[in-house]
Short mmCIF file of C-alpha atoms in Angstrom, two decimals:
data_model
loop_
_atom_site.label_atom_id
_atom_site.label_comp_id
_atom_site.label_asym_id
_atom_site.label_seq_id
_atom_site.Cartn_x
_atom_site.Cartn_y
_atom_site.Cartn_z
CA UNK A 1 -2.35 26.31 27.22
CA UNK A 2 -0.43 23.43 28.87
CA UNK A 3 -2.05 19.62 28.73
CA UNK A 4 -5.03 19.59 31.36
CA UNK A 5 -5.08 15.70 31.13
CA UNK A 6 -4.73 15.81 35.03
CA UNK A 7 -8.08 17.39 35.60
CA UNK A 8 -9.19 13.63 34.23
CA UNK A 9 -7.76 12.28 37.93
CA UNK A 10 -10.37 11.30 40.54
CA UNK A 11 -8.90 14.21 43.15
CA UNK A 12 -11.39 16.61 40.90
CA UNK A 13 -15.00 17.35 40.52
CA UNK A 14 -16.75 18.66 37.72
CA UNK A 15 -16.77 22.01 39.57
CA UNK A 16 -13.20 21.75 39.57
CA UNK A 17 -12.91 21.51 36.03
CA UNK A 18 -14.88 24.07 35.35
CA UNK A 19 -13.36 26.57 37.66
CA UNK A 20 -9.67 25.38 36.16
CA UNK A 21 -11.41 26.54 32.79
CA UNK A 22 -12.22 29.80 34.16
CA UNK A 23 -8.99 30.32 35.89
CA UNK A 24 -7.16 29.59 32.42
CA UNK A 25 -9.16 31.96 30.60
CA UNK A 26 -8.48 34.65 32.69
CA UNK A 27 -5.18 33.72 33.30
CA UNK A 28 -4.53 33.72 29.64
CA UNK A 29 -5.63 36.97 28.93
CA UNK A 30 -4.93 39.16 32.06
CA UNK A 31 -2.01 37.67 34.24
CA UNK A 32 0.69 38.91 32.38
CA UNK A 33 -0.78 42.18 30.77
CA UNK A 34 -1.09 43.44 34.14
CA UNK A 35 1.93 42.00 36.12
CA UNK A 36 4.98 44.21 35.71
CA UNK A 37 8.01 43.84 37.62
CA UNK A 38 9.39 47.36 37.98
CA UNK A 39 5.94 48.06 39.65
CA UNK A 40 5.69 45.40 42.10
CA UNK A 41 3.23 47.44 44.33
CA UNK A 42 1.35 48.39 41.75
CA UNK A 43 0.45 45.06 39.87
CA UNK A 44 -0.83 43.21 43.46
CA UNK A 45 -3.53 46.10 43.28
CA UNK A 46 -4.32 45.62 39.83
CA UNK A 47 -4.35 42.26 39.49
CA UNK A 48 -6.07 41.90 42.89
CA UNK A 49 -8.90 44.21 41.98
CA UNK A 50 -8.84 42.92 38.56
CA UNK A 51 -9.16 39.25 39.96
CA UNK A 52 -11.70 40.70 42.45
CA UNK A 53 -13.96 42.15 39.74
CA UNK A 54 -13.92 38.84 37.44
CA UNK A 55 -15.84 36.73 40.65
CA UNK A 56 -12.24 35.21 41.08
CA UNK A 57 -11.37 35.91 44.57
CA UNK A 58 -14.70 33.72 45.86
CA UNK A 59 -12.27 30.75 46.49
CA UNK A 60 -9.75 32.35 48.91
CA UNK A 61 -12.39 34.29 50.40
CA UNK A 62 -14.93 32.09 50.26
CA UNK A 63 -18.87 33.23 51.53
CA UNK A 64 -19.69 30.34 53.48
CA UNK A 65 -16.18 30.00 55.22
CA UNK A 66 -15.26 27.15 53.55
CA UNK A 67 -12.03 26.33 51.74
CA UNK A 68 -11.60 24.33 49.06
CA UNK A 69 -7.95 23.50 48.48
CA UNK A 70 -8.10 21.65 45.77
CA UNK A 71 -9.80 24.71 43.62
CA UNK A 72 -6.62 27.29 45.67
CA UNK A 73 -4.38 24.80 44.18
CA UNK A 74 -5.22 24.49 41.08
CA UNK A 75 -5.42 28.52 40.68
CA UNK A 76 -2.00 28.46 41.93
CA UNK A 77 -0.74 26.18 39.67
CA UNK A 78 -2.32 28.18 36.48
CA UNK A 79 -1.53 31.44 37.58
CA UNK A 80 2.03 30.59 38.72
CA UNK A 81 2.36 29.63 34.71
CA UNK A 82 1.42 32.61 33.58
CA UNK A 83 2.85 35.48 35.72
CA UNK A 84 4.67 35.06 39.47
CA UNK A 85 3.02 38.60 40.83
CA UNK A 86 -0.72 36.85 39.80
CA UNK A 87 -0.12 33.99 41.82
CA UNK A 88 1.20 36.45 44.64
CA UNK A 89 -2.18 38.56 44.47
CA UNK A 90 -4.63 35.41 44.50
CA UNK A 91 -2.35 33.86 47.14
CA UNK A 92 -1.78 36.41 49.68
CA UNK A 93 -5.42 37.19 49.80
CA UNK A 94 -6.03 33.66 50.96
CA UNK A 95 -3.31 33.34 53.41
CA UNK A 96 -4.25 36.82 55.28
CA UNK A 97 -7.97 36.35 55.58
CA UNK A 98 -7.24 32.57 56.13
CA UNK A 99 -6.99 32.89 60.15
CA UNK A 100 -10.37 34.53 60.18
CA UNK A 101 -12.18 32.45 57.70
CA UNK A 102 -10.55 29.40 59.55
CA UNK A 103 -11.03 30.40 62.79
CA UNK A 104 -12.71 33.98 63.03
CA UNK A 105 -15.80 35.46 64.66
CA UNK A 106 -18.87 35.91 61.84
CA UNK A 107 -18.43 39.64 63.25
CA UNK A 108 -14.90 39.36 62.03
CA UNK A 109 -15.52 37.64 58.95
CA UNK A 110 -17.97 39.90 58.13
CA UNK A 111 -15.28 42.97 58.84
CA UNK A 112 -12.46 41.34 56.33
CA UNK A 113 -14.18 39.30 53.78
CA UNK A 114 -16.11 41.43 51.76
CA UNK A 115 -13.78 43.92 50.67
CA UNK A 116 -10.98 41.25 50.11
CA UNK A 117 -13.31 39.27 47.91
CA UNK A 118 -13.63 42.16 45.93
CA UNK A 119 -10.12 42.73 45.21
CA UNK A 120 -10.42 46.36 47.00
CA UNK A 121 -8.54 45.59 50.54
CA UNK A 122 -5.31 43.48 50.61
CA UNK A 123 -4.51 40.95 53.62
CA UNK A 124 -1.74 40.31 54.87
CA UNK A 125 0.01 36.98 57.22
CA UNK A 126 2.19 38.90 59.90
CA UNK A 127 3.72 35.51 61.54
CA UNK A 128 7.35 36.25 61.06
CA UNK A 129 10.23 37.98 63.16
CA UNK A 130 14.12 38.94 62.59
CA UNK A 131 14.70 36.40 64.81
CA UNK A 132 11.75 34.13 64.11
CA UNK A 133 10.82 32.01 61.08
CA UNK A 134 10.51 28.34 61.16
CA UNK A 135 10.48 28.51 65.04
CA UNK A 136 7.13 30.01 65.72
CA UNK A 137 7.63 28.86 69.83
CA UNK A 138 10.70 31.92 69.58
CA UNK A 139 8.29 35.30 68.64
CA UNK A 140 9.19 37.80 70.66
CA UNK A 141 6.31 40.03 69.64
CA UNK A 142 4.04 40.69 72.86
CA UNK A 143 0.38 41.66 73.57
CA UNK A 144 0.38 42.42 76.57
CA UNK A 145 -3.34 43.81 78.48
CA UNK A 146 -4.19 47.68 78.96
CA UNK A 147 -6.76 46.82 81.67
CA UNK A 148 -9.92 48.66 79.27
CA UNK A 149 -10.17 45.67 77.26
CA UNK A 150 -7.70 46.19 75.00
CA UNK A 151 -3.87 45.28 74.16
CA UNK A 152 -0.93 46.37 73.28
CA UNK A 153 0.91 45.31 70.59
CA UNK A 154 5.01 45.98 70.71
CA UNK A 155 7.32 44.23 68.56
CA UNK A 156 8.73 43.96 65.23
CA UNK A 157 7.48 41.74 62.28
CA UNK A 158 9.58 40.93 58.83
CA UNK A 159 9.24 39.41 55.48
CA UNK A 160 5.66 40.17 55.20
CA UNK A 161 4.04 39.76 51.75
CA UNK A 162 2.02 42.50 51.06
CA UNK A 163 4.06 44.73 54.03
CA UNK A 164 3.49 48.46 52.99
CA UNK A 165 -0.22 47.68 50.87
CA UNK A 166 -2.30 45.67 52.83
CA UNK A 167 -4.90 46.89 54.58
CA UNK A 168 -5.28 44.68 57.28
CA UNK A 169 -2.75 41.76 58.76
CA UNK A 170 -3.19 39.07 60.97
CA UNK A 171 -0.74 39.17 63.17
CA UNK A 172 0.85 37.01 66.09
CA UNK A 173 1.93 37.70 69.28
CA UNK A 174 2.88 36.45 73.04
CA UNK A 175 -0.08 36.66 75.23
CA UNK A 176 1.90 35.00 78.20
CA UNK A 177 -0.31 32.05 79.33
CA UNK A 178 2.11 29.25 78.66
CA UNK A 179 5.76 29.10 78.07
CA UNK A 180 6.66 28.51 73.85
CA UNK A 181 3.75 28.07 71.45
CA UNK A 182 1.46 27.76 74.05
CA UNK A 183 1.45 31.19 74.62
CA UNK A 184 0.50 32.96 71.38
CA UNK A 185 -1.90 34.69 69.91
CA UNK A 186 -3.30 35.84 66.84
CA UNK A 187 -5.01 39.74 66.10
CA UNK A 188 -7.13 41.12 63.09
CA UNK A 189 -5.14 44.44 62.78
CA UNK A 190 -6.18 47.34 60.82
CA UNK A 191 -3.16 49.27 58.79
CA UNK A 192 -4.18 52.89 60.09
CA UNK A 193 -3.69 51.61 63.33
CA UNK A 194 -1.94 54.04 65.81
CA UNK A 195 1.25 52.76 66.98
CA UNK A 196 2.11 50.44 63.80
CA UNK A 197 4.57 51.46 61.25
CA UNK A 198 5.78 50.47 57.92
CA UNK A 199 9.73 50.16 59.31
CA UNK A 200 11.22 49.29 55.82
CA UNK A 201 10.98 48.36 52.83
CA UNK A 202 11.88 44.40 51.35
CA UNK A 203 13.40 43.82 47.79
CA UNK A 204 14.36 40.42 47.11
CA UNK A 205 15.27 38.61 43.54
CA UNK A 206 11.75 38.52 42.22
CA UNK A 207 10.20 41.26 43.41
CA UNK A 208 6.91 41.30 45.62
CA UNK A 209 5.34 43.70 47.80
CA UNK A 210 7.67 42.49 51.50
CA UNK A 211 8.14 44.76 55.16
CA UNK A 212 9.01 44.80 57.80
CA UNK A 213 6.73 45.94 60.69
CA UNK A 214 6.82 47.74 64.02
CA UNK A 215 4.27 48.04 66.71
CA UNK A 216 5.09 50.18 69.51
CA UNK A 217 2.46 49.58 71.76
CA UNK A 218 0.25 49.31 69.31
CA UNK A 219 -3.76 49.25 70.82
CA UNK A 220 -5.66 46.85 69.60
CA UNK A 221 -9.29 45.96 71.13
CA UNK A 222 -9.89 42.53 72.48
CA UNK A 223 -12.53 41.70 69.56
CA UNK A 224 -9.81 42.19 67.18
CA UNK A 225 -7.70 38.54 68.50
CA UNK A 226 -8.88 35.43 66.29
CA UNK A 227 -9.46 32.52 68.74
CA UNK A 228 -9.04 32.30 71.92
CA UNK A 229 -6.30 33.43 74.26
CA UNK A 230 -3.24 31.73 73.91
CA UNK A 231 -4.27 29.44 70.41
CA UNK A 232 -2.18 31.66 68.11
CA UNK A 233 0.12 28.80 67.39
CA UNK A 234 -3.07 26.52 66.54
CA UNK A 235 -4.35 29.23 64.56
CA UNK A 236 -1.39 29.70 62.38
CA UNK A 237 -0.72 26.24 61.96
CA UNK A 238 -4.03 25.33 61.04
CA UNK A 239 -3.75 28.15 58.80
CA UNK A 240 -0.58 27.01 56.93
CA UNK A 241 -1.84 23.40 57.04
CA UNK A 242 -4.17 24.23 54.30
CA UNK A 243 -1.94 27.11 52.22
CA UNK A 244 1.45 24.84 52.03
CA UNK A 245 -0.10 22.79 49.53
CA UNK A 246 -0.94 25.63 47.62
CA UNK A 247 2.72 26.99 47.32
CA UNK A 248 3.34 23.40 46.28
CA UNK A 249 0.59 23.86 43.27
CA UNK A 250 2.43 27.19 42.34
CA UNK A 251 5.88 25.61 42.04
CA UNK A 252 3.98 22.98 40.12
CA UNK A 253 2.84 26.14 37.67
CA UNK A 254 6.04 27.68 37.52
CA UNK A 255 7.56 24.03 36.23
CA UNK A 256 5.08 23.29 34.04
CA UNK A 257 6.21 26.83 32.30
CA UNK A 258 9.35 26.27 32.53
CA UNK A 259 9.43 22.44 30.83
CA UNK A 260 7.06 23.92 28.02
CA UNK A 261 10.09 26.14 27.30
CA UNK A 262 12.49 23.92 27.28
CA UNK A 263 10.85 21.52 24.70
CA UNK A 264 10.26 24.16 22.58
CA UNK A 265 13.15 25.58 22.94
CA UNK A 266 15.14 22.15 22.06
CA UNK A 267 12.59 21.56 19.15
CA UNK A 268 13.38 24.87 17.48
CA UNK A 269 16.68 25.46 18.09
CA UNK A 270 19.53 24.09 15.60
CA UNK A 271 22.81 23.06 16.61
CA UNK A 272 25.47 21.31 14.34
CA UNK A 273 22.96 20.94 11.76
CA UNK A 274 20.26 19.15 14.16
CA UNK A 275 17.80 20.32 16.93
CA UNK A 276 18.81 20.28 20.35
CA UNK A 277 15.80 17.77 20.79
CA UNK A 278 17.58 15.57 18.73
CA UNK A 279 20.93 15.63 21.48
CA UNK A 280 20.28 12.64 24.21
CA UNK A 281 21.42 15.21 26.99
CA UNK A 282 18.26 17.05 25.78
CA UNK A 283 15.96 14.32 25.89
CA UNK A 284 17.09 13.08 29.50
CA UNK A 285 16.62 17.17 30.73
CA UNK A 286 13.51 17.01 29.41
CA UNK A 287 12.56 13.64 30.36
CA UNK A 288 13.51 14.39 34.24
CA UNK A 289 11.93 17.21 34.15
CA UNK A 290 8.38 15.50 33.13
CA UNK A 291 8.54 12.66 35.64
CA UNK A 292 9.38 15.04 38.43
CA UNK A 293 6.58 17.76 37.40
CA UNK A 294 3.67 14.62 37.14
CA UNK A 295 5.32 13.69 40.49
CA UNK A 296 4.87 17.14 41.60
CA UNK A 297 1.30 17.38 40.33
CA UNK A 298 0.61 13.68 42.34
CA UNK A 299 1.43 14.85 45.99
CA UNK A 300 0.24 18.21 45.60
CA UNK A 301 -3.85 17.66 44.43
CA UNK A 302 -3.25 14.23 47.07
CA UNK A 303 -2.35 16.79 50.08
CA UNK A 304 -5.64 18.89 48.43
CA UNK A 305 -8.08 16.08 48.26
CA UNK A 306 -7.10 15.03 51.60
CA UNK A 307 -7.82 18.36 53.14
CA UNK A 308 -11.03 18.94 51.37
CA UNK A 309 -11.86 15.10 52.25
CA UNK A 310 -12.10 16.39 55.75
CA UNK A 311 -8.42 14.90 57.05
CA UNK A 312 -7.83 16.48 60.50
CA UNK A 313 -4.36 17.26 59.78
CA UNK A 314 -2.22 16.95 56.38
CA UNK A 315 1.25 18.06 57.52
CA UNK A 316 3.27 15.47 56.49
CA UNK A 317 1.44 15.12 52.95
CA UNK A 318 1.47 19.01 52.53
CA UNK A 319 4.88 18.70 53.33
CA UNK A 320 6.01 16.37 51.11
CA UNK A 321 4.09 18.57 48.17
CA UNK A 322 5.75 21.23 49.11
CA UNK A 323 9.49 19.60 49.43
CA UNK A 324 8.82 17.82 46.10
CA UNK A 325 7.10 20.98 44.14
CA UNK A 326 9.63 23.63 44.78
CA UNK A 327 12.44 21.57 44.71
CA UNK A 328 11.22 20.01 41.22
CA UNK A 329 10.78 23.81 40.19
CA UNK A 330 14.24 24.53 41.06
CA UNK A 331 15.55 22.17 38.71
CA UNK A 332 13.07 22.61 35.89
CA UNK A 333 13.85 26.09 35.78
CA UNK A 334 17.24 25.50 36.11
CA UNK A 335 17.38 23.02 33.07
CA UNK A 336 15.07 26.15 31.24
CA UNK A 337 17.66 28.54 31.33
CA UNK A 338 21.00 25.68 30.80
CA UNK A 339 18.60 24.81 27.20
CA UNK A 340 18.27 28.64 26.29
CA UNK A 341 21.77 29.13 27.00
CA UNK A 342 22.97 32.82 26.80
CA UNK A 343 18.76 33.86 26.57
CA UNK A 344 18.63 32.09 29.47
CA UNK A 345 20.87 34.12 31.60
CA UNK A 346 19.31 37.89 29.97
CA UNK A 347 17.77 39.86 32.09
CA UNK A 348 13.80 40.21 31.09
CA UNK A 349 14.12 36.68 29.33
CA UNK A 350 11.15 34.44 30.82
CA UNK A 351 13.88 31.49 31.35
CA UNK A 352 15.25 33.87 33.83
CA UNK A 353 12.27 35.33 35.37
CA UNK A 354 11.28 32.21 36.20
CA UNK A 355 14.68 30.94 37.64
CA UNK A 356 14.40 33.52 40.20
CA UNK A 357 10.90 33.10 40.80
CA UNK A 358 10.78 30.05 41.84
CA UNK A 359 14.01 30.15 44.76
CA UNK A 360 11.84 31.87 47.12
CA UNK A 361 9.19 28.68 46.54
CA UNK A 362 12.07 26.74 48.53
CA UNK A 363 12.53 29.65 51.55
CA UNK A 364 9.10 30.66 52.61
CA UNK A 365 6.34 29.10 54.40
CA UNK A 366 8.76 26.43 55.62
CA UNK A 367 12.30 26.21 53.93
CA UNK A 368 13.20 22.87 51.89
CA UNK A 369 15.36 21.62 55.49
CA UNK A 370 12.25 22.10 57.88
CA UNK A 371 9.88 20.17 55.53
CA UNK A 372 12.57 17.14 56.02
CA UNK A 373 12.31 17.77 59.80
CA UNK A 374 8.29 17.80 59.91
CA UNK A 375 8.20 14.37 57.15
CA UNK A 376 10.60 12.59 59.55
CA UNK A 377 9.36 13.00 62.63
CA UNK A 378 5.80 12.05 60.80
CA UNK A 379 7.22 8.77 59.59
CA UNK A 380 9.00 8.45 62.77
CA UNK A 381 5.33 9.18 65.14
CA UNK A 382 3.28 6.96 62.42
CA UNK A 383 6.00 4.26 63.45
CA UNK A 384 5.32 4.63 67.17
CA UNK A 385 8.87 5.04 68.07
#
């Protein structure tokens, strides 16, 4: 078990000890048993339902609608250390019930919640286009009104975690009454519904459960949109406000892995008669490697504590956890695999599971670029200029 000295800092409760204790144990013995990589599909049920039946799921699928991101974070950052397809299953079932816990209905809630708590129905975030990813204001998606009090839903969605398995998605589309981001909306829609179609399959480096979606004229009854009309864009936002953190705790997890390897690795490992440890090179990698993952660890549970502290908004410090996090990962894991040397480049070799684990971390939910746009404009609007 990594050092849990953190959990001393004043972001954390005694609740949030505790839960980081039950996390770990279940973590410890479960994440990886049931994770396997050729079966991508298969371990996001398992795990989910596995999670599900151990109470787990409470926190991204909370009861009383409330969120607390400081116990999704540190979940994320455990899990994310153990096995990549855990962190997916706990994650993804936060992110697609997020919009309705946020901002649904207690008719909705009381539709989605229950059987994602229990591990038994996977969400899914359906925000994404082919031609659509950090621009939200460019969807092209479109609900348009069937005059008996329903829509229809035509368009095409892509990289969708869980794509294929879920079986519901929240999903966001043009309901026309402004021009941009103005005029979005977001729907609760069921996986059976007529009209929507599993268009392809996704495989990317580490695989996860990813599709693309199509909805030709998909019907969809006006209960089923979370919000009101035309706050899509306030819905997903507010939804990623409080989940970008979190990918910034499971970067955190994935380096914390990865520099436990590498100073065991250079303590064990004899070169030229001495350990690797005992090579200055291998002390600075290592060295870097700690500042940057404490750094990590500092911005991340900030951005948390600031949400759960009841901050309005926490863009620009979820930002920055997330910018820090994943790129820290990158070069953790990177340094992982350079210190286990020909291991480190074997396929099935943890160095390099992790080393393509953790390049998505910089891609999704807001590439590495965009999270310099939204910190700069912050610094520049906290400026006044």
């Amino acid at each position: 078990m990594a050092g849990t000295s953190f959990l001393d800092w004043p972001f954390f409760d005694a609740r949030h000890r505790a839960w980081a204790a039950e996390m770990e144990a279940w973590a410890a013995a479960y994440a990886e048993q049931l994770s396997d990589e050729h079966d991508a599909d298969g371990s996001v049920i398992r795990l989910a339902r596995a999670m599900g039946e151990a109470g787990l799921l409470r926190v991204p699928c909370p009861e009383d609608g409330r969120l607390d991101v400081r116990a999704l974070c540190l979940a994320r950052d455990i899990l994310a250390r153990h096995a990549g397809l855990a962190d997916f299953a706990f994650a993804m079932q936060g992110l697609g019930t997020g919009p309705v816990t946020l901002f649904g209905t207690p008719a909705q809630r009381d539709q989605l919640l229950p059987s994602a708590r229990a591990g038994t129905a996977l969400a899914a975030f359906a925000l994404s286009e082919p031609e659509a990813g950090s621009d939200v204001a460019a969807l092209a998606t479109v609900a348009e009104k069937d005059g008996n009090g329903h829509y229809r839903l035509t368009g095409r969605k892509t990289w969708i975690s869980n794509g294929g398995i879920a079986a519901s998605y929240v999903v966001f589309a043009r309901t026309g009454e402004a021009p941009g981001a103005k005029g979005l909306s977001a729907f609760l829609v069921h996986a059976d519904t007529p009209g929507l179609a599993i268009e392809s399959r996704i495989e990317v480096t580490a695989p996860h459960p990813l599709a693309t979606l199509r909805f030709d004229a998909a019907r969809i009854p006006a209960e089923a949109m979370i919000g009101r009309p035309g706050e899509g864009f306030k819905v997903a936002m507010g939804t990623l406000d409080v989940f970008r953190a979190t990918v910034g705790a499971a970067a955190l997890g994935f380096a914390r892995r990865a520099l436990d390897m590498t100073v065991e690795r250079a303590s064990t490992r004899r070169l030229f008669g001495v350990t690797l440890f005992d090579q200055q090179m291998s002390q600075a990698a290592i060295a870097d490697s700690a500042t940057e993952v404490e750094a990590s660890a500092l911005l991340v549970y900030r951005a948390a504590w600031l949400k759960d502290a009841g901050t309005p908004r926490v863009t620009r410090e979820a930002s920055m956890a997330k910018l820090h996090a994943t790129e820290t990962a990158q070069r953790a894991a990177d340094r992982c695999v350079q210190m286990h040397g020909g291991l480190g480049v074997t396929k099935g070799h943890k160095a390099e599971e992790l080393y393509r684990e953790v390049r998505a971390l910089r891609v999704y939910e807001g590439a590495s670029e965009i999270q310099r746009v939204v910190i700069a404009r912050a610094e520049r609007d906290r400026r006044g200029s």
